[in-house]
XYZ file of C-alpha atoms in Angstrom:
632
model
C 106.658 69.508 84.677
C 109.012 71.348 86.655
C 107.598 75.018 88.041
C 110.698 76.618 85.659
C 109.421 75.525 82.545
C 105.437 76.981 83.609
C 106.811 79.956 85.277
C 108.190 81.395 81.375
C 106.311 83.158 78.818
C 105.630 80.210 75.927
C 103.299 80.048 72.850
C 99.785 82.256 74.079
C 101.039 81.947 77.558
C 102.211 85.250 79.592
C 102.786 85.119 83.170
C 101.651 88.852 82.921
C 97.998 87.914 82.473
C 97.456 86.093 85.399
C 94.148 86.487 87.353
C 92.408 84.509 90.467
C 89.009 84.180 91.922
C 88.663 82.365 95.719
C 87.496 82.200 98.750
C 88.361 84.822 101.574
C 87.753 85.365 105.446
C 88.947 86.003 108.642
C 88.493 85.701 112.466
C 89.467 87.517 115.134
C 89.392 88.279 118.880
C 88.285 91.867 119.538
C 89.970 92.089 122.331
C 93.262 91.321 121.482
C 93.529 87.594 123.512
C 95.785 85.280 121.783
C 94.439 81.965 121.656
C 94.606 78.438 119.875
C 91.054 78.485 118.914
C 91.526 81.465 116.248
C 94.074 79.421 114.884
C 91.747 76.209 114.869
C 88.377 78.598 113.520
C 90.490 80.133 110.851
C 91.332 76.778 109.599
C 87.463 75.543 109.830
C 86.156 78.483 107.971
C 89.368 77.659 104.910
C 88.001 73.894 105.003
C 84.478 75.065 104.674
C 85.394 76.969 101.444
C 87.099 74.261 100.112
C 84.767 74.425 96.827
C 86.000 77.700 96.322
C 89.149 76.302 95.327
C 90.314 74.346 92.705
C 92.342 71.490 91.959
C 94.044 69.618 88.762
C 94.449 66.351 86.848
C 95.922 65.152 90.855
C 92.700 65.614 92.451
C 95.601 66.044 95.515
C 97.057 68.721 94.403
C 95.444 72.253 95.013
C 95.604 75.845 93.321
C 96.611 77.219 96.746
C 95.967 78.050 100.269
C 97.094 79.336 103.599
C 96.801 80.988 106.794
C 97.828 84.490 108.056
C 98.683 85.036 112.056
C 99.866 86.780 114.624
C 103.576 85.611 115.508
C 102.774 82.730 117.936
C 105.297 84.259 120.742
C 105.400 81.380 123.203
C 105.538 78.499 120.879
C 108.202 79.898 118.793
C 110.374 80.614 122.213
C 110.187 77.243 123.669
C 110.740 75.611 120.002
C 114.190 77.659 119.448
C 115.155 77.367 123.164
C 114.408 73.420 123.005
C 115.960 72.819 120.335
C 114.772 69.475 119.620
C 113.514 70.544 116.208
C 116.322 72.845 114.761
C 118.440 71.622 112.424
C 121.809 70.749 113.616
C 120.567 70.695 116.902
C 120.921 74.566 117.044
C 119.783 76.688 120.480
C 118.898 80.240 120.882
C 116.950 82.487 123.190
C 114.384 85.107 121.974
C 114.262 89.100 123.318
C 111.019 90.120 124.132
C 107.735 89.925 121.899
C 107.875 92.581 119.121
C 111.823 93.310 119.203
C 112.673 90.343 116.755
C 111.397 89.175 113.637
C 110.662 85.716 111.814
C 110.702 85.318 108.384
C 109.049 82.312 106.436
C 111.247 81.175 103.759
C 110.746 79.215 100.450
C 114.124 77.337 99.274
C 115.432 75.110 97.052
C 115.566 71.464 97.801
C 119.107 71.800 96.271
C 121.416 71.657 99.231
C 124.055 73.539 97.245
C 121.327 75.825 96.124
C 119.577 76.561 99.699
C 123.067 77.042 101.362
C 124.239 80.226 99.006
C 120.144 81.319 99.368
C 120.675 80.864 103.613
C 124.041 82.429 103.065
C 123.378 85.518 101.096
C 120.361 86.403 103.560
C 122.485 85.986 106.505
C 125.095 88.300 105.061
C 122.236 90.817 103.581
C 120.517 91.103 107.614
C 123.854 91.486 109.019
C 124.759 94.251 106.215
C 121.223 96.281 107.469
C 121.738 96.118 110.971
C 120.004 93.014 111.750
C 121.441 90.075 113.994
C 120.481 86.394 112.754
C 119.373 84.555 115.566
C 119.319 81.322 113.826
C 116.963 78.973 112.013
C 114.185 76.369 112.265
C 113.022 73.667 109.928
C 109.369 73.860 109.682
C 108.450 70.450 110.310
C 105.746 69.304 107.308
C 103.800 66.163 106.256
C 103.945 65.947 102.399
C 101.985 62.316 102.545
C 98.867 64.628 102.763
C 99.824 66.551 99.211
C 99.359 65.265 95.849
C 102.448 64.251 93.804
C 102.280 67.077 91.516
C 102.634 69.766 94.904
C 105.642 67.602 96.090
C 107.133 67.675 92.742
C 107.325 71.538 92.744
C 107.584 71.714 97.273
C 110.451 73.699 98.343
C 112.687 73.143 101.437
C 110.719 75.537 104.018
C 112.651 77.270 106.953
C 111.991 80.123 109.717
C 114.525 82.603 110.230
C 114.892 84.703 113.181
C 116.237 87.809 113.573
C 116.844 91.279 115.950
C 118.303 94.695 115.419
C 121.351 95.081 116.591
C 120.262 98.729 117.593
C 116.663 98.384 118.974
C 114.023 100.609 117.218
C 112.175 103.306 118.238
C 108.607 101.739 116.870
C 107.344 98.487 114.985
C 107.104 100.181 112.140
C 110.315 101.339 111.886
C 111.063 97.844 112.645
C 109.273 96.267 109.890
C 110.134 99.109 107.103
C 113.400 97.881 107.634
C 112.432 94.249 107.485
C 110.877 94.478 103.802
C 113.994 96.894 102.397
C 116.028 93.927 103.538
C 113.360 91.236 101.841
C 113.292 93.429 98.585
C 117.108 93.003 98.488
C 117.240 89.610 98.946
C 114.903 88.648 96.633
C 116.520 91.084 93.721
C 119.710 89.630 94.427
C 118.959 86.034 94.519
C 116.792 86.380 91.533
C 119.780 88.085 89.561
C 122.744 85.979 91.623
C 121.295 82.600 90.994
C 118.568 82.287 88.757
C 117.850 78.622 89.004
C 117.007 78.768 92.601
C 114.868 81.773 91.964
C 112.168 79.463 90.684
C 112.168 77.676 94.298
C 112.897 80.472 96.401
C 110.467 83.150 98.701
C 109.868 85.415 101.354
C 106.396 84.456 102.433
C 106.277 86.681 105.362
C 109.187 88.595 107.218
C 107.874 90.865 110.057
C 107.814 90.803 113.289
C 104.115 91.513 113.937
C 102.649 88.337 111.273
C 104.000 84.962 109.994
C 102.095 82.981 106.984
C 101.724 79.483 106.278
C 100.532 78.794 103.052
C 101.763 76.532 99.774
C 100.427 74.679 97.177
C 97.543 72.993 99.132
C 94.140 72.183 99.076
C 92.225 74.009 102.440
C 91.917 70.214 104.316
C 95.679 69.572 103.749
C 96.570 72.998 105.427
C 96.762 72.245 108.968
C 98.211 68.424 108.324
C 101.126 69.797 106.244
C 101.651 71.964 108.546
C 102.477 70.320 111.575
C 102.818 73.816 113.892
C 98.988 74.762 113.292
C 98.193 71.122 114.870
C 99.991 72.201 118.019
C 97.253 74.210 120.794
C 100.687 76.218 121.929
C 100.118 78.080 118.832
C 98.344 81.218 119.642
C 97.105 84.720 117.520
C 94.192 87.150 118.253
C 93.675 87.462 114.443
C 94.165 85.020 111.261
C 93.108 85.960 107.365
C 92.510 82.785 105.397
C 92.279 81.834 101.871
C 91.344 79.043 99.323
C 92.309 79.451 95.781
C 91.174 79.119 91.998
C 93.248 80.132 89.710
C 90.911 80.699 86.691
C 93.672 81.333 84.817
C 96.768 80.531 86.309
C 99.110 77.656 86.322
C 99.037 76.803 90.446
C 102.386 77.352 92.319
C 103.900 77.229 95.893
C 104.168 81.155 96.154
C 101.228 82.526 94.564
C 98.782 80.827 97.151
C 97.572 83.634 99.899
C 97.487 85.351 101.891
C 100.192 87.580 100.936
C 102.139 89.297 103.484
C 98.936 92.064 103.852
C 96.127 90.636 102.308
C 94.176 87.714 100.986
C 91.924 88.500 97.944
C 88.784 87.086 95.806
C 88.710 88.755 92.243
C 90.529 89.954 89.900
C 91.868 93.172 89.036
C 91.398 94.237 85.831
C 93.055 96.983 85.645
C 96.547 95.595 86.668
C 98.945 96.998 83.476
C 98.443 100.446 84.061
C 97.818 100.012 87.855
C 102.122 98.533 87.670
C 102.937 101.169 84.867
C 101.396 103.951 87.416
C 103.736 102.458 90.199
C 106.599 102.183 88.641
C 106.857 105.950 87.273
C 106.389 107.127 91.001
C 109.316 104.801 91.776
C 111.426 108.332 90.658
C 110.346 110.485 93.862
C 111.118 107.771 96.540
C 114.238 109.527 97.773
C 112.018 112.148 99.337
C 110.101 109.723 101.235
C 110.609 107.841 104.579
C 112.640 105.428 102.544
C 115.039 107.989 101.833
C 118.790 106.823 100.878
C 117.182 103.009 100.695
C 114.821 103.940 98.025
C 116.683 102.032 95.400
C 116.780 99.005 97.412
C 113.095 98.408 97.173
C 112.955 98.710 93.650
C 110.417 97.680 91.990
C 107.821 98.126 94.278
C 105.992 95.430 92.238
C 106.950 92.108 91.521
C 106.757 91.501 88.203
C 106.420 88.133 87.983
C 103.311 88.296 90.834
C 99.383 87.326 90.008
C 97.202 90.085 89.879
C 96.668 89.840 93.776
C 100.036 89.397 94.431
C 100.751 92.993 93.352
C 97.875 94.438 94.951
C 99.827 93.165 97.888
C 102.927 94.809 97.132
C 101.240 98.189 96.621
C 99.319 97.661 99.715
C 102.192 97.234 101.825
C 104.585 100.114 100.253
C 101.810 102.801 101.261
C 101.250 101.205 104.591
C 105.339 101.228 104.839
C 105.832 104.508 103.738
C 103.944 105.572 106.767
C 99.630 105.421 106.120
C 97.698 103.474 108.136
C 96.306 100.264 106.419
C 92.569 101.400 106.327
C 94.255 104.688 104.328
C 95.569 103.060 101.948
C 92.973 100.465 101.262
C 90.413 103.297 100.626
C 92.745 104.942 98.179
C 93.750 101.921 96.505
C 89.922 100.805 96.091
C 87.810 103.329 96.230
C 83.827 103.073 97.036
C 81.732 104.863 93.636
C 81.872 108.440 94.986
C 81.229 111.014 91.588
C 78.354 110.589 91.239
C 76.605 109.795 95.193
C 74.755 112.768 96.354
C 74.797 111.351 100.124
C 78.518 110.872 100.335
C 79.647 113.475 103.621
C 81.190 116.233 102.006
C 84.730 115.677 103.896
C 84.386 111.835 102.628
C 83.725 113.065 99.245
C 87.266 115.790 98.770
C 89.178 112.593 100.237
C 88.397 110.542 97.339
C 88.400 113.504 95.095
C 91.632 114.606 96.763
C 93.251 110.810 96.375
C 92.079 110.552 92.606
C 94.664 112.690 91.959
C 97.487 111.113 93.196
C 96.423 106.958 92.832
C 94.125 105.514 90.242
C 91.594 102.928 91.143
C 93.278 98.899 91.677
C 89.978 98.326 89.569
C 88.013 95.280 89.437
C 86.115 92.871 91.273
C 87.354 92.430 94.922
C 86.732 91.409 98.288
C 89.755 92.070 100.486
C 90.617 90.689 103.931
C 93.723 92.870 105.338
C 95.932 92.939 108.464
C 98.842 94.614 109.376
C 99.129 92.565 112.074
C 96.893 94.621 115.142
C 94.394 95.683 112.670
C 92.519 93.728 110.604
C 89.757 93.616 108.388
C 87.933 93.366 104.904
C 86.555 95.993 101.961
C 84.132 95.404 98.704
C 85.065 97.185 95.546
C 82.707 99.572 94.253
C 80.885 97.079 92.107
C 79.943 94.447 94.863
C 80.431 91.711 92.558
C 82.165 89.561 95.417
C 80.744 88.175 98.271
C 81.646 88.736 102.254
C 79.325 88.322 104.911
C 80.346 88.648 108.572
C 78.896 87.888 112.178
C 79.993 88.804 115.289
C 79.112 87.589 118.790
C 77.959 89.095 121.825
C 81.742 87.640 123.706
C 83.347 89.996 120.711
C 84.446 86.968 118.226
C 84.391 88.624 114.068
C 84.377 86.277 111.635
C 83.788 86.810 107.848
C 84.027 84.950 104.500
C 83.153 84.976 101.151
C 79.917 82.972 102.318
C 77.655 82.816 105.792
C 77.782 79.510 107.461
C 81.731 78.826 107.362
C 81.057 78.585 111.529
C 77.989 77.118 113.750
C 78.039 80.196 115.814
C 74.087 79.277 118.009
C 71.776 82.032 117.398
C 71.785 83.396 120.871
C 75.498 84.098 120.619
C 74.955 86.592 118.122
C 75.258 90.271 118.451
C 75.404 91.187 114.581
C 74.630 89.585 111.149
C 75.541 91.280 107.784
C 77.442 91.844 104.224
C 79.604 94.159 103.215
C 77.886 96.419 100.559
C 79.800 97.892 97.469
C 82.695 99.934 98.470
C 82.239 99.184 102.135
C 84.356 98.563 104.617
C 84.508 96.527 108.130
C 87.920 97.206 110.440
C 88.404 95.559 113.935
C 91.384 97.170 115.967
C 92.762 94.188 118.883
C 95.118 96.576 120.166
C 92.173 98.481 121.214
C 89.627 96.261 120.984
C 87.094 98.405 119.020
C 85.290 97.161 115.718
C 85.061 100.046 113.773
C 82.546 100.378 110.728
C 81.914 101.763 107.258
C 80.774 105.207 108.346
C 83.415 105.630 111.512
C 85.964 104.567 110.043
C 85.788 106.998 106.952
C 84.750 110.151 108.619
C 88.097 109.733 111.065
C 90.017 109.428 107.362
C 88.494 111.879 105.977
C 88.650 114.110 108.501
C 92.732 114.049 109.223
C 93.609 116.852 106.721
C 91.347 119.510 105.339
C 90.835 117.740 101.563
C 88.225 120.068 101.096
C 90.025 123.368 101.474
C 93.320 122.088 99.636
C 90.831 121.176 96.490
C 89.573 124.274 96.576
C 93.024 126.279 96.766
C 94.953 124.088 94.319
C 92.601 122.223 92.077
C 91.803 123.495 88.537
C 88.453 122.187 86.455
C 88.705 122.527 83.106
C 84.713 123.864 82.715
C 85.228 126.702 84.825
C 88.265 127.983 82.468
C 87.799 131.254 80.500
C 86.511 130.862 77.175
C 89.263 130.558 74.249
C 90.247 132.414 71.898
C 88.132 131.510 68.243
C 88.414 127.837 67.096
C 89.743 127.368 63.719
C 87.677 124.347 62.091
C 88.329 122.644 58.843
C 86.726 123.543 56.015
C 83.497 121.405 54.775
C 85.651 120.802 51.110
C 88.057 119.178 53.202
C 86.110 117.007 55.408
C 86.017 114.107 53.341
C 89.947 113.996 52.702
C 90.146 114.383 56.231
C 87.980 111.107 57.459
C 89.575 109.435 54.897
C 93.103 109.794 56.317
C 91.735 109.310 59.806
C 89.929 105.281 58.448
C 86.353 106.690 58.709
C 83.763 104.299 56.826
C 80.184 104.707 55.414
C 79.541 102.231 57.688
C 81.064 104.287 61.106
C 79.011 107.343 59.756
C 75.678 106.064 58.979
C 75.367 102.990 61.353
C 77.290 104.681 64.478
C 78.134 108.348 64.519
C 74.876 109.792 63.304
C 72.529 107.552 65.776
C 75.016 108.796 68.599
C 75.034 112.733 67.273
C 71.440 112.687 65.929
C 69.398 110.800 68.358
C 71.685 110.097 71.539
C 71.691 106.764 70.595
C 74.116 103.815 71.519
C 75.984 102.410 68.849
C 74.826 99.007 67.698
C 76.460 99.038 64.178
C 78.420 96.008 65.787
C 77.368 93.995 68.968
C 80.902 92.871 69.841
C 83.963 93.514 68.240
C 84.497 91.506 65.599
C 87.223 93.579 63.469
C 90.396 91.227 62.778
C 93.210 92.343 64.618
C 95.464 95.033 62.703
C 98.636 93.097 63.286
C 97.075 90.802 60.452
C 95.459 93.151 57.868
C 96.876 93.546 54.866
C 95.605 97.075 54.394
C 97.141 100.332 56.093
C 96.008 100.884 59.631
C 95.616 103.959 61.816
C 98.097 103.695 64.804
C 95.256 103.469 67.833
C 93.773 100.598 65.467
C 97.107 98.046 66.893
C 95.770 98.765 71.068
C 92.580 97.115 72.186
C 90.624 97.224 75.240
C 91.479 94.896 77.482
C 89.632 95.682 80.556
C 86.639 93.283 82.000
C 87.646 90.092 79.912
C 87.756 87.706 82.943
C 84.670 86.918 84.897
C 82.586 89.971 85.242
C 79.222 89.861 84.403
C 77.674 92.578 82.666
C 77.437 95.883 84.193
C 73.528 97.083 83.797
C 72.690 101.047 82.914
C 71.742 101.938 86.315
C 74.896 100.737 87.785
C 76.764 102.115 85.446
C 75.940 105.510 85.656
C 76.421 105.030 89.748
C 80.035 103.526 89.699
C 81.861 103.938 86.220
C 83.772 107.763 85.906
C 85.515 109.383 83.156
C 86.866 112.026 84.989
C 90.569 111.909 84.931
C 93.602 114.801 86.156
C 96.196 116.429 84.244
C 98.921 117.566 85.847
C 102.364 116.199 87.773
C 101.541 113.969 91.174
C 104.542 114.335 92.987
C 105.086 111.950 95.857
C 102.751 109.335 96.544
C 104.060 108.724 99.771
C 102.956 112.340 100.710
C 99.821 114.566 101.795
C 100.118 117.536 101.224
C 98.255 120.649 99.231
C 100.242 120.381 95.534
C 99.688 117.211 95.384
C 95.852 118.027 93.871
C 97.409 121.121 91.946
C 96.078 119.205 88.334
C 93.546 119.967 85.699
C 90.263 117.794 86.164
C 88.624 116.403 82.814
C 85.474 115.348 83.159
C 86.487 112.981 80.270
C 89.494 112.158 78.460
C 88.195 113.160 75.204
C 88.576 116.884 74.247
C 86.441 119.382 71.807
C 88.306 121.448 70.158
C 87.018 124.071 72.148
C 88.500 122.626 75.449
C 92.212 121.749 73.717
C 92.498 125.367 73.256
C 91.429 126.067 76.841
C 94.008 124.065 78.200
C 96.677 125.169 75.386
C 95.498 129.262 76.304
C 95.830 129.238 80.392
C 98.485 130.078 82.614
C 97.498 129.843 86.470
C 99.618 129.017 89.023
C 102.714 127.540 88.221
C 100.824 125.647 85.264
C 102.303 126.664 81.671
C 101.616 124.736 78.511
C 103.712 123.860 74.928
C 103.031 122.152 71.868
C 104.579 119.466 71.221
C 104.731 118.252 66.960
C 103.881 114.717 66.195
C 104.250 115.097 62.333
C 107.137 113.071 60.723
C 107.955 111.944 58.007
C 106.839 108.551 56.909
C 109.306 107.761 53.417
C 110.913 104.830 56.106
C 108.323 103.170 57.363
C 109.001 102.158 60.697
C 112.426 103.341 61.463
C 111.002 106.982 61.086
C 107.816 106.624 63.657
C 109.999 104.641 66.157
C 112.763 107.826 65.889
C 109.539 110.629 65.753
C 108.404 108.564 69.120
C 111.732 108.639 71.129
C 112.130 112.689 69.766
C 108.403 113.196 70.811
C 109.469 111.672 74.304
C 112.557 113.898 74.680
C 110.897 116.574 73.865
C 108.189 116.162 75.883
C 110.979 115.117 79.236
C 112.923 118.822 78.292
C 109.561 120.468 78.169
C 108.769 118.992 82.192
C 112.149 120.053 83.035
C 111.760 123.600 81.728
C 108.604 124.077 83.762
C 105.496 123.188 81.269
């Protein structure tokens, strides 16, 4: 089966539902040293999660894995001045380290195909200021892959590039590199379809490279021939073993990504792209500027559920925060409801709910942006990573101890990363930096606490409202009729809850039949159902509930999620998304600020079925976009 036929939504299948679970860890120099042996640990601790992967029906054939490093500076100079393995016998010299870039790119085995791919990115560099330096067959081994991962192996190439106007810093450097990636990879997926399916940007930068594909962990470093060679050198690598509980396998979804490397899944993924893309609007007042268009969208559509927390990752740490920044407010540790959280620590998260919603979900994340790197637990701690590092300043973690026979006198520390915790080690300035240090220098960059104070409104401390109007008792019955109340909702859920502060065990699992087939009339909210925690969590208990799950939510515009500043926390905070009476007319009665509310009507008229809700919808949305214009 070719990869374009699994790629396509068919039957119950929809690529949009895609979640992993895997094996994660890292290694890394303190100090900054580039050596071989990283390179050569990295690949022992991948091997030694090989059971964390998975394979198919070709036992040969893995879900996925790969290798993130620091570019390998003197192996990739003598191999492009040599020449001996460039294609067409091509020769070219390399400026200094950090003032050119390498990307690694997928392509079609097509020759026609790959040419117009090669061509179009050539012409795209040049067109953004970039000189093309030329390019270098990766030299592979596919005898060590199983038939099905040859079937679907691309053509794989390194391109190198440099500006033909030097930049003033890296990351200038590489926010140009992934405006020029995002075009390509619009363009070629719009240009030329067909080749889409075989063609991608693993890694363009000119701080990391990746090597990864469709591999199990002990074929990584045979089809790769480079990470054989002891000329290959990096102070850092992240790797990864895949299973893809529910995935079909393919050449680009193995990790790392181009930031991270992840175990889990994240549940909360459709709103977590829906939030994204409706802050896509304010990018022209960002760093991006005039190119904000180009790197539309931010997320890949077609990605797994990692694969866009990668994208989101590395448009905050592109649009100028620092990667431990944007890590913390992507996945926050549980913060509500922790009476021992530093007060500064606690108005950052508050401050940061406001603006980015929790990538929610189990998750143990190894990052790097290429002189950083390191790894964070979700809130829940439902993922494993354990680290050690020795007293001659070698880090390495992984989803398991044991991935490395590191002697017991050689060790200076021994631990796991607890829920929401975080472990960062800095080689540029050879400091490992911990949970508590590296959150009270976040925290402590802007005064959260004071902007919170000035801008932020809580609904509970609102004057009271005018009298509430209820319905009469005659017409309460009429009423729950309309609204699809039962006997049974009454007597076997709502009175336990209101009486006795019970739970609800009328039903221990929902086992309604979907709307969509009823026969009978069905309230609106009846055809949307709850999607979140279907994968592999296991139960959340009562205790931990109450210490990681929130309700609280903000009302209120966000602005630009690319900046920090006060109005960006200038919302209402709910303490739950469902509203008394009592607290609809608080909101509907204030004015502070530059806050102002209107009424919007949601009646229509129902004599056409569905013609008249879907034009009452698009009238209630125009409405609402003229209201937001106006100033409400």
């Amino acid at each position: 089966m070719k990869r374009s036929h699994i790629r396509e939504a068919e039957g119950l299948y929809d690529p949009a539902l895609e979640h992993d679970s895997c094996g994660v860890g890292f290694v890394a120099n303190v100090d900054g040293k580039k050596t071989f042996e990283i390179i050569r640990k990295g690949i022992e601790v991948v091997v030694n999660l090989d059971h964390r992967g998975a394979c198919g029906c070709d036992p040969r054939t893995g879900d996925g894995s790969g290798i993130l490093l620091q570019i390998p500076d003197e192996f990739f100079r003598r191999e492009v001045s040599e020449g001996d393995l460039m294609e067409g016998g091509l020769h070219f010299d390399l400026p200094p380290v950090g003032q050119y870039g390498v990307g690694m790119v997928f392509l079609p085995q097509v020759p026609e195909d790959r040419h117009y791919c090669q061509g179009f990115i050539e012409e795209t560099l040049e067109a953004e200021g970039f000189e093309v330096l030329g390019w270098r067959k990766v030299p592979v081994d596919n005898t060590v892959i199983g038939e099905f991962a040859r079937d679907l192996e691309p053509h794989i190439e390194q391109v190198f590039v440099k500006p033909k106007i030097p930049f003033q810093t890296e990351e200038e450097f590489e926010r140009r590199l992934y405006i020029c990636r995002k075009i390509i990879q619009k363009a070629i997926r719009d240009g030329l379809p067909r080749a889409y399916h075989y063609f991608y940007i693993a890694s363009l930068s000119c701080r990391t490279i990746v090597y990864k594909g469709m591999l199990i962990s002990t074929q990584l470093s045979g089809f790769f021939r480079d990470l054989e060679n002891p000329e290959m050198k990096s102070a850092l690598a992240i790797v990864h073993q895949r299973y893809s509980t529910n995935t079909f396998p393919t050449w680009d979804l193995a990790h790392p990504f181009r930031y991270l490397a992840h175990n889990g899944e994240i549940n909360t993924l459709r709103g977590n792209i829906n939030w994204m893309t409706a802050r896509e609007y304010f990018l022209r007042e960002s760093v991006f500027g005039e190119d904000a268009e180009k790197i539309l969208p931010i997320c890949r559509s077609m990605g797994s559920d990692s694969a866009l927390l990668d994208n989101a990752l590395e448009f905050l740490l592109l649009g100028g925060r620092s990667i431990e920044h944007a890590m913390m407010m992507m996945i926050p540790e549980a913060w509500e409801n922790n009476p021992l959280l530093p007060e500064d620590l606690r108005a950052f998260y508050e401050f940061h709910a406001a603006i980015m919603e929790p990538w929610d979900g189990p998750a143990a994340v190894a990052f790097s942006d290429g002189r950083k790197v390191g790894a964070l637990l979700d809130r829940n701690g439902l993922r494993p990573a354990r680290y050690t590092i020795t007293k001659n300043g070698f880090v390495v973690l992984a989803s398991e101890t044991g991935v490395l026979n590191i002697p017991a006198d050689e060790i200076a520390e021994k631990n796991r990363l607890r829920p929401g915790k975080m472990l960062l080690i800095d080689t540029s300035s050879g400091k490992i930096e911990h949970d508590e240090e590296i959150k009270e220098r976040i925290a402590s960059r802007r005064p959260y606490r004071q902007w919170l104070i000035e801008h932020k409104v809580e609904l509970r401390k609102l004057k009271t409202p005018p009298p509430v109007r209820y319905p009469s008792r005659a017409s309460l019955i009429e009423k729950q009729q309309i609204f699809g109340y039962t006997r049974e909702d009454l007597s076997m859920i709502l009175a336990p809850m209101a009486v006795r502060g019970q739970e609800p065990v009328g039903s221990m699992g929902m086992d309604v039949p979907l709307a969509v087939l009823s026969d009978k009339p069905q309230l609106l909210y009846n055809y949307f159902k709850q999607t979140f925690a279907q994968v592999t969590n296991p139960p959340i208990d009562p205790i931990r509930e109450e210490a990681v799950m929130s309700t609280m939510i903000c009302v209120g515009g966000e602005g630009n999620v690319l900046d920090e500043n006060p109005m960006q926390c200038h919302q209402i905070e709910l303490e739950q998304p469902i509203l008394t009476n009592e607290e609809l007319e608080q909101i509907r009665h204030f004015s502070i600020h530059h806050f102002r509310t209107i009424t919007l009507p949601i009646l229509y008229h129902c004599e056409e079925g569905g013609k008249r809700l879907q034009y009452a919808l698009d009238e209630l949305c125009r409405r609402a976009s003229d209201a937001v214009a106006a100033g409400y």
